[in-house]
Short mmCIF file of C-alpha atoms in Angstrom, two decimals:
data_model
loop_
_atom_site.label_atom_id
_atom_site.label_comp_id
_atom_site.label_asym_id
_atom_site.label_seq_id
_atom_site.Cartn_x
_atom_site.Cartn_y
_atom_site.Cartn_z
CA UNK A 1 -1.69 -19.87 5.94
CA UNK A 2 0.00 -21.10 9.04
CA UNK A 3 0.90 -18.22 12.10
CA UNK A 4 4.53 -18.32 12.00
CA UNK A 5 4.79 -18.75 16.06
CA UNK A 6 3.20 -22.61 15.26
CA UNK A 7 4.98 -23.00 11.93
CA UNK A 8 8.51 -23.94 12.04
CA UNK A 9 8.48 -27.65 11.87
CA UNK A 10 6.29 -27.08 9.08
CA UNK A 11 8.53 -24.88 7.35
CA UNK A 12 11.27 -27.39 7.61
CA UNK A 13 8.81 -30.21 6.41
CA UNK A 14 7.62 -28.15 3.34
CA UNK A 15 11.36 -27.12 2.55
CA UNK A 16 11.94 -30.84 1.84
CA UNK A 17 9.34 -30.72 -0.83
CA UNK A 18 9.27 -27.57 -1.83
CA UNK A 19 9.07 -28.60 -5.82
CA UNK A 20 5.07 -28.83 -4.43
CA UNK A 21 5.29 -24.71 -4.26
CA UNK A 22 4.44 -22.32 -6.12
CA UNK A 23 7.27 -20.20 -8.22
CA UNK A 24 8.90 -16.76 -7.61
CA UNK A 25 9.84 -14.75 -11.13
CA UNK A 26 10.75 -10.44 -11.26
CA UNK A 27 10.09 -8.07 -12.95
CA UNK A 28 12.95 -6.56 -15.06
CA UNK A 29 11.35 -2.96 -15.85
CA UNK A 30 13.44 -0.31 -17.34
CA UNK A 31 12.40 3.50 -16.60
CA UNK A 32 16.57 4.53 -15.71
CA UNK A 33 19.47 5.48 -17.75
CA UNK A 34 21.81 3.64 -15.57
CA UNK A 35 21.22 0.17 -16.11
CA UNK A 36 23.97 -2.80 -16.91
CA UNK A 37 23.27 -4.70 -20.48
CA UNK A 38 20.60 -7.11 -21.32
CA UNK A 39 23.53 -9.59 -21.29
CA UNK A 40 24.79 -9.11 -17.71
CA UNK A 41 21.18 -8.86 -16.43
CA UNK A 42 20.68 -12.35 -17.47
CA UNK A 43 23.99 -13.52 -15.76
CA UNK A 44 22.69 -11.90 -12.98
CA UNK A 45 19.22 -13.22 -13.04
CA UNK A 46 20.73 -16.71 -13.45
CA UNK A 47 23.52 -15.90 -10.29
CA UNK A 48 20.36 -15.40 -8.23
CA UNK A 49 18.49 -18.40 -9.31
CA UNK A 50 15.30 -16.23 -10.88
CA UNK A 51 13.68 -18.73 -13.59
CA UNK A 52 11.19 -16.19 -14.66
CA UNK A 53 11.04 -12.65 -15.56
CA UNK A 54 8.53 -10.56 -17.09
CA UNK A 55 9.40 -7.58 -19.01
CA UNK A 56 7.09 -4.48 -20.65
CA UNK A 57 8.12 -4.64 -24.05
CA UNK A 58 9.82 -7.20 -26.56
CA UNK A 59 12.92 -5.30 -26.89
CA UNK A 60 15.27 -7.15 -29.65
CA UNK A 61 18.32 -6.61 -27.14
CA UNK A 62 16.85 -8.45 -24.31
CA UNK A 63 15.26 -11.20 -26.21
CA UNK A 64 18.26 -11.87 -27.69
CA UNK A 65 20.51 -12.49 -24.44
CA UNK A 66 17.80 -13.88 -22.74
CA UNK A 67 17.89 -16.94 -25.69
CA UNK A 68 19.44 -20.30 -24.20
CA UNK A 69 19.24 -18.92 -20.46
CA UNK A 70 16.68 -21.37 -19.63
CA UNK A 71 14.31 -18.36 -17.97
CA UNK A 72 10.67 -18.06 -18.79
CA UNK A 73 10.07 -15.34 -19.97
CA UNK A 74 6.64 -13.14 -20.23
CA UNK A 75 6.37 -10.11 -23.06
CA UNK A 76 3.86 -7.22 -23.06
CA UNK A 77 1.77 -5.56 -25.46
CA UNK A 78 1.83 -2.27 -24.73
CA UNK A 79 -1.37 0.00 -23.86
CA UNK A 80 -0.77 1.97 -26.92
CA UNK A 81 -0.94 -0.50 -29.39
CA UNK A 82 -4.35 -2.12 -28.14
CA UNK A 83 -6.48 -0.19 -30.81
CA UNK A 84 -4.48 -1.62 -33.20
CA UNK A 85 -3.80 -4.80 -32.32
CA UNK A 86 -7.61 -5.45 -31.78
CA UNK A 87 -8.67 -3.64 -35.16
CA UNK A 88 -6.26 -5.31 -37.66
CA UNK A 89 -5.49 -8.97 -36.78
CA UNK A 90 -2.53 -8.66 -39.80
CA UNK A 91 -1.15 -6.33 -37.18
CA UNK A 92 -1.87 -8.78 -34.37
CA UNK A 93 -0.11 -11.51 -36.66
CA UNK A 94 2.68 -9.23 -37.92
CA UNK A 95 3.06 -8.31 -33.75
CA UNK A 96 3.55 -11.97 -33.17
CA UNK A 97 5.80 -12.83 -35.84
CA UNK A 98 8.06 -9.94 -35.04
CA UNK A 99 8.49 -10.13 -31.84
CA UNK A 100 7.48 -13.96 -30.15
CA UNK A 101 8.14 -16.77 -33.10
CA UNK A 102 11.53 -15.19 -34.12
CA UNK A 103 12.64 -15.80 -30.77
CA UNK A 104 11.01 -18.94 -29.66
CA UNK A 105 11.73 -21.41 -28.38
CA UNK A 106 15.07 -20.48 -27.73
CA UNK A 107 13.72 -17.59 -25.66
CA UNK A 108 11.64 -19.32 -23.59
CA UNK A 109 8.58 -16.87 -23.95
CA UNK A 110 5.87 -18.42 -21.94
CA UNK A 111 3.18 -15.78 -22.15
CA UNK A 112 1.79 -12.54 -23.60
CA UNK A 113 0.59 -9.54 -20.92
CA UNK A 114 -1.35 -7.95 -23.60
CA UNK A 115 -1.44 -4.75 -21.92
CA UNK A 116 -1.09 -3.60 -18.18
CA UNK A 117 -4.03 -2.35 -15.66
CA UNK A 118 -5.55 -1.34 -19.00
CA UNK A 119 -9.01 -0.36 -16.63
CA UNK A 120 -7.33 2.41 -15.23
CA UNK A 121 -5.44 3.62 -18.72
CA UNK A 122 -6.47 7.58 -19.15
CA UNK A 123 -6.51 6.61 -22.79
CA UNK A 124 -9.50 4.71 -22.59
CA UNK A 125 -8.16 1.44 -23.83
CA UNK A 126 -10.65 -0.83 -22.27
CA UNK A 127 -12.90 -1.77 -25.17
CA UNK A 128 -9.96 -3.19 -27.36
CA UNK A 129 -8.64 -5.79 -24.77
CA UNK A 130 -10.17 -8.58 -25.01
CA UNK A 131 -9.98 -8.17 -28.97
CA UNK A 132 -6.63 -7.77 -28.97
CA UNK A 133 -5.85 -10.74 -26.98
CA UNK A 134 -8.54 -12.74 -29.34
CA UNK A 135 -6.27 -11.58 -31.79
CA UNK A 136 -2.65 -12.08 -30.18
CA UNK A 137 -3.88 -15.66 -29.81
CA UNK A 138 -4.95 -16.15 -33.14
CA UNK A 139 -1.43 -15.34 -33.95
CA UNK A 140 -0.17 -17.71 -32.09
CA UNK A 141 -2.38 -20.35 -33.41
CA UNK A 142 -1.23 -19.71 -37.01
CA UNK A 143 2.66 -20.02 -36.08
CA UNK A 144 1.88 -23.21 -34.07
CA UNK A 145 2.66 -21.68 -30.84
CA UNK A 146 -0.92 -21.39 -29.05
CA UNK A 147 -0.19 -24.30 -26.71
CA UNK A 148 2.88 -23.05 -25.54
CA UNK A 149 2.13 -19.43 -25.16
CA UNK A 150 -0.58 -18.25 -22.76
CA UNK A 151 -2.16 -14.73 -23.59
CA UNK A 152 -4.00 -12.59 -20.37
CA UNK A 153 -4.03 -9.35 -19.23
CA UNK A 154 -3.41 -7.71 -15.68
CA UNK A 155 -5.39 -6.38 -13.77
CA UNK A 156 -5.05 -3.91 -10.87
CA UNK A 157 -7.03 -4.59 -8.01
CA UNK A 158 -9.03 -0.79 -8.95
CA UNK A 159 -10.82 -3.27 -11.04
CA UNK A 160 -12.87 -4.68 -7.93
CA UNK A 161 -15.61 -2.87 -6.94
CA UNK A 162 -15.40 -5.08 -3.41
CA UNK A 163 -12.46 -6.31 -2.21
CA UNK A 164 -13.50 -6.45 1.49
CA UNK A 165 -14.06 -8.45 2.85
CA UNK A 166 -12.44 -10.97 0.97
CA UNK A 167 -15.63 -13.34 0.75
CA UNK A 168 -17.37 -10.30 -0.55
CA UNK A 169 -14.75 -9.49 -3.84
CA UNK A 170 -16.19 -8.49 -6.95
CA UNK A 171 -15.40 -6.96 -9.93
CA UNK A 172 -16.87 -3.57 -11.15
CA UNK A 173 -20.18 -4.14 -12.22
CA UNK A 174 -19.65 -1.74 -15.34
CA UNK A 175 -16.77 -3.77 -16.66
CA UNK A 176 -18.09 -7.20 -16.35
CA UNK A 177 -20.72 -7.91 -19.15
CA UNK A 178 -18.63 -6.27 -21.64
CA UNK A 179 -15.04 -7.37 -20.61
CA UNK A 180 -14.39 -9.63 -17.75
CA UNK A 181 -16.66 -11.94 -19.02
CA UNK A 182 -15.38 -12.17 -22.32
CA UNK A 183 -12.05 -11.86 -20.77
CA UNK A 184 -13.12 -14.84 -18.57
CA UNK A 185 -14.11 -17.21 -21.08
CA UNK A 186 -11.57 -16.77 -23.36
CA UNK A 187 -9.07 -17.49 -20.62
CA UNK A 188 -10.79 -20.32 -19.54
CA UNK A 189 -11.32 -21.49 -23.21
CA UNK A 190 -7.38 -21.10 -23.71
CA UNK A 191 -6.34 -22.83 -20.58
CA UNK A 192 -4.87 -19.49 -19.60
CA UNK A 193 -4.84 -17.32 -15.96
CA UNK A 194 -6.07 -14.11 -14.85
CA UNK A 195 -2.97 -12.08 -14.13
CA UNK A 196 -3.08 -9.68 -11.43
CA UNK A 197 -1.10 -6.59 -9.36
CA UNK A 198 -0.78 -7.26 -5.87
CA UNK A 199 0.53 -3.93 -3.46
CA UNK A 200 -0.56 -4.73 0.05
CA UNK A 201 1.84 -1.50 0.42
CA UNK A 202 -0.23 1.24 -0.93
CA UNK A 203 -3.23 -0.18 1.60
CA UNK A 204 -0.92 0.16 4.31
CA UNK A 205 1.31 3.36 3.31
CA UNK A 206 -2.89 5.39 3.35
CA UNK A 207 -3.73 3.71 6.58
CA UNK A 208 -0.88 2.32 8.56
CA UNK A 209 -3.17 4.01 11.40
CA UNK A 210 -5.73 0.98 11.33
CA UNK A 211 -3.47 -1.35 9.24
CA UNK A 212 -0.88 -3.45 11.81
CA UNK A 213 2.64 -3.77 10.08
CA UNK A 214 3.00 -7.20 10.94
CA UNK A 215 -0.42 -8.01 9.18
CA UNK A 216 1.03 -6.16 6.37
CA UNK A 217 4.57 -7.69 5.88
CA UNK A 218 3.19 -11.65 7.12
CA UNK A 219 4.90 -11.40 10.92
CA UNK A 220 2.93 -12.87 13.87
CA UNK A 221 -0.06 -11.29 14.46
CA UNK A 222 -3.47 -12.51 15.42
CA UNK A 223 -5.61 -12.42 12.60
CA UNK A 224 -8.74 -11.04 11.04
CA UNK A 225 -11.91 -13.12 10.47
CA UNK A 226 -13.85 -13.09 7.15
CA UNK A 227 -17.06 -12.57 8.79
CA UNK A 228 -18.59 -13.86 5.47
CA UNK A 229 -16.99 -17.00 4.87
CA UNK A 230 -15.36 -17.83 8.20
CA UNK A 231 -11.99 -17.97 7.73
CA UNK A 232 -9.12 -16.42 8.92
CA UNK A 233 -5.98 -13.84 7.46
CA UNK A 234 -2.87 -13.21 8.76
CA UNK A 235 -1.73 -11.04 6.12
CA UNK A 236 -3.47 -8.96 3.57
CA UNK A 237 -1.72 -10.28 0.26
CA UNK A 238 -4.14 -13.46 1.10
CA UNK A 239 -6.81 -11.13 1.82
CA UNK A 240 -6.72 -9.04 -1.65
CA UNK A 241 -5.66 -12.68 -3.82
CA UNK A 242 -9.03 -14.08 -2.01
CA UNK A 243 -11.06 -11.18 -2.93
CA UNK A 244 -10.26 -11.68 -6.52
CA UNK A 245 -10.91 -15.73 -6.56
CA UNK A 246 -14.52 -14.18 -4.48
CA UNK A 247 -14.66 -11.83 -7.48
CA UNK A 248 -13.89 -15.05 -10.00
CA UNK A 249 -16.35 -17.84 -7.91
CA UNK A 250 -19.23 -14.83 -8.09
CA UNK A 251 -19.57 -15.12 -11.69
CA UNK A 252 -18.56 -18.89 -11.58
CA UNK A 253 -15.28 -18.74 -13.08
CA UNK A 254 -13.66 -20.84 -10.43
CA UNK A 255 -11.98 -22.77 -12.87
CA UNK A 256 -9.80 -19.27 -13.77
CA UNK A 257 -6.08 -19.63 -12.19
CA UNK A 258 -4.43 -16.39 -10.95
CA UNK A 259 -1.06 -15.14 -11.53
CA UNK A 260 0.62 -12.41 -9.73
CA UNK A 261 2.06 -10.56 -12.05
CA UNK A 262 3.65 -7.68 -9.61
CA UNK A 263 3.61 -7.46 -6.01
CA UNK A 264 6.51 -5.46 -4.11
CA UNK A 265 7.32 -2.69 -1.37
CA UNK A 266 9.90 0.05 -1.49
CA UNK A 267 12.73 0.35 0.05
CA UNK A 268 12.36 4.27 0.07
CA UNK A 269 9.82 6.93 0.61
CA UNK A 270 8.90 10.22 0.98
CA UNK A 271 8.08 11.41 4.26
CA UNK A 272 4.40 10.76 4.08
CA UNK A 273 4.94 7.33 2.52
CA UNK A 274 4.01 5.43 5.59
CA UNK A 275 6.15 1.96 6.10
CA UNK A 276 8.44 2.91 2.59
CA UNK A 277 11.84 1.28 4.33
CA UNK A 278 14.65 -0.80 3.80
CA UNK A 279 13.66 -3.41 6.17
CA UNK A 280 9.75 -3.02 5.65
CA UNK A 281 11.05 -4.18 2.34
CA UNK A 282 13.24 -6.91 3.01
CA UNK A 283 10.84 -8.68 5.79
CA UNK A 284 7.35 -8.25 2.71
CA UNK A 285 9.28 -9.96 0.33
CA UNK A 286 11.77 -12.01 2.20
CA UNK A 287 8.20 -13.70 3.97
CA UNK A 288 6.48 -13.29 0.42
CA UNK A 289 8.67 -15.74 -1.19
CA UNK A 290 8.67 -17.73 1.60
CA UNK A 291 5.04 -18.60 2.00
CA UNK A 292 5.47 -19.49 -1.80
CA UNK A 293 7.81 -21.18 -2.32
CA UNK A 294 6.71 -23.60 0.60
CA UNK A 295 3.25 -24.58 -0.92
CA UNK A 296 1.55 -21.50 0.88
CA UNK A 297 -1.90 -21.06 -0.98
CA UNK A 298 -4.40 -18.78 0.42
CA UNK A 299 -7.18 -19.40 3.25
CA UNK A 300 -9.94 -19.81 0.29
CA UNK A 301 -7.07 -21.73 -1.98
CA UNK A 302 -5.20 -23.54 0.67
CA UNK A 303 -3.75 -25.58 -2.38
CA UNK A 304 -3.47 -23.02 -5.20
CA UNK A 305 0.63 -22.90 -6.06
CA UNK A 306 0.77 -19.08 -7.05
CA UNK A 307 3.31 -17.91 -9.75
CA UNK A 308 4.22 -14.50 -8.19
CA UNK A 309 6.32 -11.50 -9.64
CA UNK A 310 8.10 -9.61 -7.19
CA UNK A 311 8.59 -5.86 -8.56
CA UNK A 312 11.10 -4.92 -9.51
CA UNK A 313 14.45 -6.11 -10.44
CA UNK A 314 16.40 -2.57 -10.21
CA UNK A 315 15.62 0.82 -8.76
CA UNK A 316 14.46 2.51 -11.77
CA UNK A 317 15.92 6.45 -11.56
CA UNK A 318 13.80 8.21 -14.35
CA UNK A 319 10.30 6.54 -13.07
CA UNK A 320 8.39 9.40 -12.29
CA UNK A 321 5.87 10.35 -9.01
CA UNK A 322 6.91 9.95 -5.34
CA UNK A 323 9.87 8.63 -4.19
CA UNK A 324 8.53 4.97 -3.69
CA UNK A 325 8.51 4.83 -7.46
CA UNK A 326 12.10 4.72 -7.75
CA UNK A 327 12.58 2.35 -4.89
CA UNK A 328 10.80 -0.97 -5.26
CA UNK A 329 14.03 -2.47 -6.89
CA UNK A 330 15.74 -5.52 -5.29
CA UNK A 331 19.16 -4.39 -6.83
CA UNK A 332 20.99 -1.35 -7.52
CA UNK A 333 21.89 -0.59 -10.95
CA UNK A 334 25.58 -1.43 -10.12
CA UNK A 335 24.19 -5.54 -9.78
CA UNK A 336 24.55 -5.30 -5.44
CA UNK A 337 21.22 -5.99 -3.44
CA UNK A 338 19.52 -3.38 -1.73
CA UNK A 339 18.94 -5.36 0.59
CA UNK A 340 19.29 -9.00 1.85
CA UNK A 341 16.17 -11.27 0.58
CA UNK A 342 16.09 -15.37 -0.11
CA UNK A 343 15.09 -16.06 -3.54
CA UNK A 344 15.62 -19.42 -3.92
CA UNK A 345 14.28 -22.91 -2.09
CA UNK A 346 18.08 -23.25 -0.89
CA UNK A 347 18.67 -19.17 0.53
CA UNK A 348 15.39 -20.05 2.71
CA UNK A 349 17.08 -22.24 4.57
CA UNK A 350 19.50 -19.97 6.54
CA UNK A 351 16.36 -17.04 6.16
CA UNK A 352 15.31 -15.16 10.03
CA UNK A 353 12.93 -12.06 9.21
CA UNK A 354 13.93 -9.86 12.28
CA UNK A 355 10.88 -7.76 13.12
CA UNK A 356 11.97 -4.30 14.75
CA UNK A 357 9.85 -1.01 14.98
CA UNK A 358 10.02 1.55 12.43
CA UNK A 359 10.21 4.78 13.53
CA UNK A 360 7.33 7.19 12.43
CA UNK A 361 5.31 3.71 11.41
CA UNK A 362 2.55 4.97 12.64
CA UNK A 363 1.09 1.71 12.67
CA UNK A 364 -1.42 -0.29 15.79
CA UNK A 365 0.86 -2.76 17.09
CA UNK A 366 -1.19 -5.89 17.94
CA UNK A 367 -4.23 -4.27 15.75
CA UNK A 368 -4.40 -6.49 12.38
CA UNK A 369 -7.28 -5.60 10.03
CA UNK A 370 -7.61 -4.86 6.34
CA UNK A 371 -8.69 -0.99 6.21
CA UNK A 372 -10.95 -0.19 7.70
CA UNK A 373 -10.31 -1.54 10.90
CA UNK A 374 -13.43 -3.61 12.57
CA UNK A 375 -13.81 -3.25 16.08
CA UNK A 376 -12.22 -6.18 17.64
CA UNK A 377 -13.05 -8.21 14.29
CA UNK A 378 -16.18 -9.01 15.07
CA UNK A 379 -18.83 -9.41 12.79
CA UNK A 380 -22.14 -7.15 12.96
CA UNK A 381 -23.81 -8.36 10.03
CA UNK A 382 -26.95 -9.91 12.43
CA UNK A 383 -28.10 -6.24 13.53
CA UNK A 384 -28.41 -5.72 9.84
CA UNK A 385 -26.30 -2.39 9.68
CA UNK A 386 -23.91 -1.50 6.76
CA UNK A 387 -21.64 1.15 6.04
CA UNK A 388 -20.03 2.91 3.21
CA UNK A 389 -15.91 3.23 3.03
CA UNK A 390 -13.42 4.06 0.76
CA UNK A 391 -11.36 1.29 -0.78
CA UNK A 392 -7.35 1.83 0.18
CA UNK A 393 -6.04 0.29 -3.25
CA UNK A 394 -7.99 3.43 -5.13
CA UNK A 395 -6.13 6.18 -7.70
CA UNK A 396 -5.67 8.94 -4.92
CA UNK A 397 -7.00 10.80 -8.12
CA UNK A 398 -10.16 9.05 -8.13
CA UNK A 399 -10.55 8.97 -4.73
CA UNK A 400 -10.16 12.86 -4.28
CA UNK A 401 -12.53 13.15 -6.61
CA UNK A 402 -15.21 11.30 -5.25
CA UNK A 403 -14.36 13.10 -1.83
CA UNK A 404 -15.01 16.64 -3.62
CA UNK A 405 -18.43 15.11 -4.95
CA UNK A 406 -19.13 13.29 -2.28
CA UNK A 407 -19.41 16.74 0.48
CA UNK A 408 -19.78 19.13 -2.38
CA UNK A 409 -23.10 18.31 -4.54
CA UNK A 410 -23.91 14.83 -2.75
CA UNK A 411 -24.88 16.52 0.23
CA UNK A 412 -22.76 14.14 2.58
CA UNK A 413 -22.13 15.75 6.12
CA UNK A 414 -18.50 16.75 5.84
CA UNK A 415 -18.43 18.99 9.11
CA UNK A 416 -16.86 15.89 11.12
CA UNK A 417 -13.36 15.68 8.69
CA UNK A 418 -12.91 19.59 9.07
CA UNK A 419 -9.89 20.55 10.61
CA UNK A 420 -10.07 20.48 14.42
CA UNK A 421 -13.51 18.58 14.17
CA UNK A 422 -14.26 15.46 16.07
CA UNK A 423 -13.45 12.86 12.26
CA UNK A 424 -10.37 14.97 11.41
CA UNK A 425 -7.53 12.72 12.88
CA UNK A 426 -6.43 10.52 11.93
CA UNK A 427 -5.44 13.18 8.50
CA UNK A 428 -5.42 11.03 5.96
CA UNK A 429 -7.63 10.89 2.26
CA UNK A 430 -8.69 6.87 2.84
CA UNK A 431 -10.15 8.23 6.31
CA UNK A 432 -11.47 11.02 5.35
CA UNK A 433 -13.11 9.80 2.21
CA UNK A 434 -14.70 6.51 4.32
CA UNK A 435 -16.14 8.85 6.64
CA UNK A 436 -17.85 11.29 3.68
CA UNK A 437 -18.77 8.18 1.56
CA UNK A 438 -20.60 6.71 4.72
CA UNK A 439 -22.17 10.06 5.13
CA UNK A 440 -23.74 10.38 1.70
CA UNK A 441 -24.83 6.24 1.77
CA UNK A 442 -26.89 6.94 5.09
CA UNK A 443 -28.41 9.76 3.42
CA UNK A 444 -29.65 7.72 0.84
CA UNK A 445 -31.25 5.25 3.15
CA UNK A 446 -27.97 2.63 1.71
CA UNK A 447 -30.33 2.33 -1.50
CA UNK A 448 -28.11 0.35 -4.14
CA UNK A 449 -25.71 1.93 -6.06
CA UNK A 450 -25.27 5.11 -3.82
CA UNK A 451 -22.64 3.28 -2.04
CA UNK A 452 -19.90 3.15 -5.83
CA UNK A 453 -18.21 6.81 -6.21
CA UNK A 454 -16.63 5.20 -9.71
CA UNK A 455 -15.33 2.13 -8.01
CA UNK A 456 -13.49 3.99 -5.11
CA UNK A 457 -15.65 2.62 -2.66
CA UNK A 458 -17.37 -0.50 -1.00
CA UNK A 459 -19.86 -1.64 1.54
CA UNK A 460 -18.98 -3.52 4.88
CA UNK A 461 -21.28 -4.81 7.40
CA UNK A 462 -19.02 -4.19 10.61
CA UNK A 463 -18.24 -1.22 12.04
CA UNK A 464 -15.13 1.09 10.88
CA UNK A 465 -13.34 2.66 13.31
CA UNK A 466 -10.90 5.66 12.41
CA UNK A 467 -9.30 6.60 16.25
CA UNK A 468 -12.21 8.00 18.04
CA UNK A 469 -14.70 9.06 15.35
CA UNK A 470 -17.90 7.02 15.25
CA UNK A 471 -19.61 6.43 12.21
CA UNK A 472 -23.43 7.21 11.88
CA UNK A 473 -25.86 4.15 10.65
CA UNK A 474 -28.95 6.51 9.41
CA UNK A 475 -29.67 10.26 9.45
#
């Protein structure tokens, strides 16, 4: 990606051809009580020049006034119907018939999300995706409609087991014989894409302390170098898309496309949601659809034209957990933007993001890394040290876990995060957690596997640096 202080001729030139772009669609979720009719949600999906939207059901209503619109449209399978969906393909058929081939082509339904983040579903879902999506697509082969209708699943990014660097992403190693493989081939045997959920927020929001904002929300900022392949990021949506093509070209499944099915920030937080603000907000997506819609691949993809999903179409009032939850809408139930984002080839023309600080941002000015933070980005990988660190994009859950194991029967040396001990600031669970993860992989002599804690963590071969607390390389 280009550094926006050397990029503006080059924005006009790829404005003139911006067909050669990728393509921005939203997601139309509906968690409130408050929201206007299927029918004026198309009118005002069509106002704003969205072609594509991507709902989490197949609701008759919405189908129905989304037929003729012209939008592509992509329908879920819900968790809860996985089991049977991959047990009885007459349910998988029935499913299809139902709820895709009454509708299409008139609704323009161009995919199937069977499920969503199904890896991190408390109901233990994950052995019936990928047959349920074998048997989705069957379904679609019988009514004819297999060519027109892709069938994938997204994935969370949970769902890597290393995700930095970016030349070092890969996916769990307990979920890749007996999913992502089968997952991989039938995509690639379908001619379908790996969809994906993209929040460079929640990395920030746990460690806008090492994170710059500007690296976060694609402002000017110098960069961070892959110290495995070379190249350089100037904003961590590129970073985390990368580490999933690494993840992909690790098990040779370069061939595998990636859509972004959500991606977002809120507009609203609590007061420990770090960077949750209107025009946090406004300047992520505003520069979000930007770099797409101008042909903006990715520093490993340079020419990959990414389909992206910004989330979400409305504040949703009855979505439940922290404030942020409610807040990641670009409109306000009563149809008026929360705030003032391009979403169209034409808007970008007259678009300025105004960078400004944020008050209680907490973030490094001028100190752009992906979490942790590397000391002045250089690589250390030729003294042959690693270290052990929490990965940002974990369930808190998880990760709190893992922290309780990690100084409780692990044996890690937790003395350093106590309150008023020399690790303690900055107070945070990502910091806190690297530093006790670390502990325990030392202690092992950083033997495989002791460096996993259920996916919550990964191993990096520079330095991490949380304020003034200094990581040990060997007990």
């Amino acid at each position: 990606m280009q550094r926006f202080t050397v990029s503006t001729v080059l924005l006009f030139l790829a404005l003139l051809t911006v067909a050669d772009g990728g393509s921005i669609g939203v997601n139309y979720g509906r968690i409130a009580n408050n929201l206007p009719s299927a029918v004026k949600v198309v009118q005002l999906l069509k106002s704003q020049g969205l072609s594509r939207v991507k709902v989490y059901d197949t609701d008759p209503a919405v189908l129905r006034a989304l037929s003729g619109s012209g939008i592509k449209v992509t329908v879920d399978l819900p968790n809860q119907q996985l089991f049977a969906a991959a047990k009885a393909p007459s349910f998988a058929s029935s499913w299809v018939e139902r709820n895709v081939a009454a509708y299409y082509p008139h609704t323009q339904i161009e995919s199937i999300a069977v499920g969503n983040e199904v890896f991190v579903d408390t109901h233990n879902t994950t052995k019936f995706l990928v047959p349920a999506m074998k048997n989705i697509h069957q379904a679609l082969v019988k009514h004819n409609l297999d060519s027109d209708i892709k069938v994938s699943s997204p994935i969370a990014l949970s769902a890597l087991a290393n995700s930095y660097p970016s030349s070092a992403g890969s996916f769990r190693p307990e979920l890749v014989e007996p999913v992502f493989k089968p997952m991989l081939d039938f995509l690639r045997e379908t001619g379908s894409y790996l969809m994906v959920n993209v929040y460079p927020f929640f990395a920030y929001e746990s460690n806008a302390d090492v994170i710059s904002l500007d690296y976060a929300l694609f402002r000017d900022n110098p960069g961070v170098a892959d110290p495995g392949n070379g190249l350089r990021y100037y904003n961590l949506f590129d970073a985390q898309i990368d580490a999933v093509f690494s993840a992909l070209s690790a098990l040779k499944y370069d061939d595998v496309n990636i859509v972004v099915t959500e991606t977002g920030w809120p507009s609203k937080g609590d007061s420990n949601e770090v960077g949750a603000s209107v025009e946090n907000a406004a300047a992520y997506n505003g520069n979000l659809v930007r770099k797409i819609l101008t042909g903006g691949g990715t520093p490993l993809r340079p020419k990959a034209d990414l389909t992206v999903y910004l989330f979400a179409l409305f504040n949703e009032n009855q979505k439940t957990g922290p404030t942020s939850e409610r807040n990641f809408g670009l409109f306000y139930p009563d149809e008026k933007r929360v705030y003032n984002v391009p979403l169209t080839a034409e808007e970008l023309k007259d678009y300025h993001d105004r960078p400004s600080p944020v008050s209680g941002g907490g973030q490094r000015q001028g100190t752009p890394a992906q979490a942790p933070v590397v000391s002045g980005g250089v690589s250390k990988s030729t003294t042959g040290n690693t270290w052990c660190v929490a990965n940002p994009d974990a369930e808190k859950v998880k990760l709190q876990a893992a922290l309780d194991f990690a100084c409780g029967e692990g044996g890690a040396d937790c003395g350093p995060i106590q309150h008023g001990a020399t690790c303690y600031d900055p107070n945070t669970l990502v910091a806190h957690a690297s530093f006790a993860f670390n502990s325990y992989y030392q202690k092992q002599a950083r033997k495989g596997g002791s460096c996993y804690f259920g996916g919550t963590s990964y191993v990096v071969t520079q330095e991490p640096r949380y304020g003034k607390c200094e990581f040990p390389t060997g007990y």
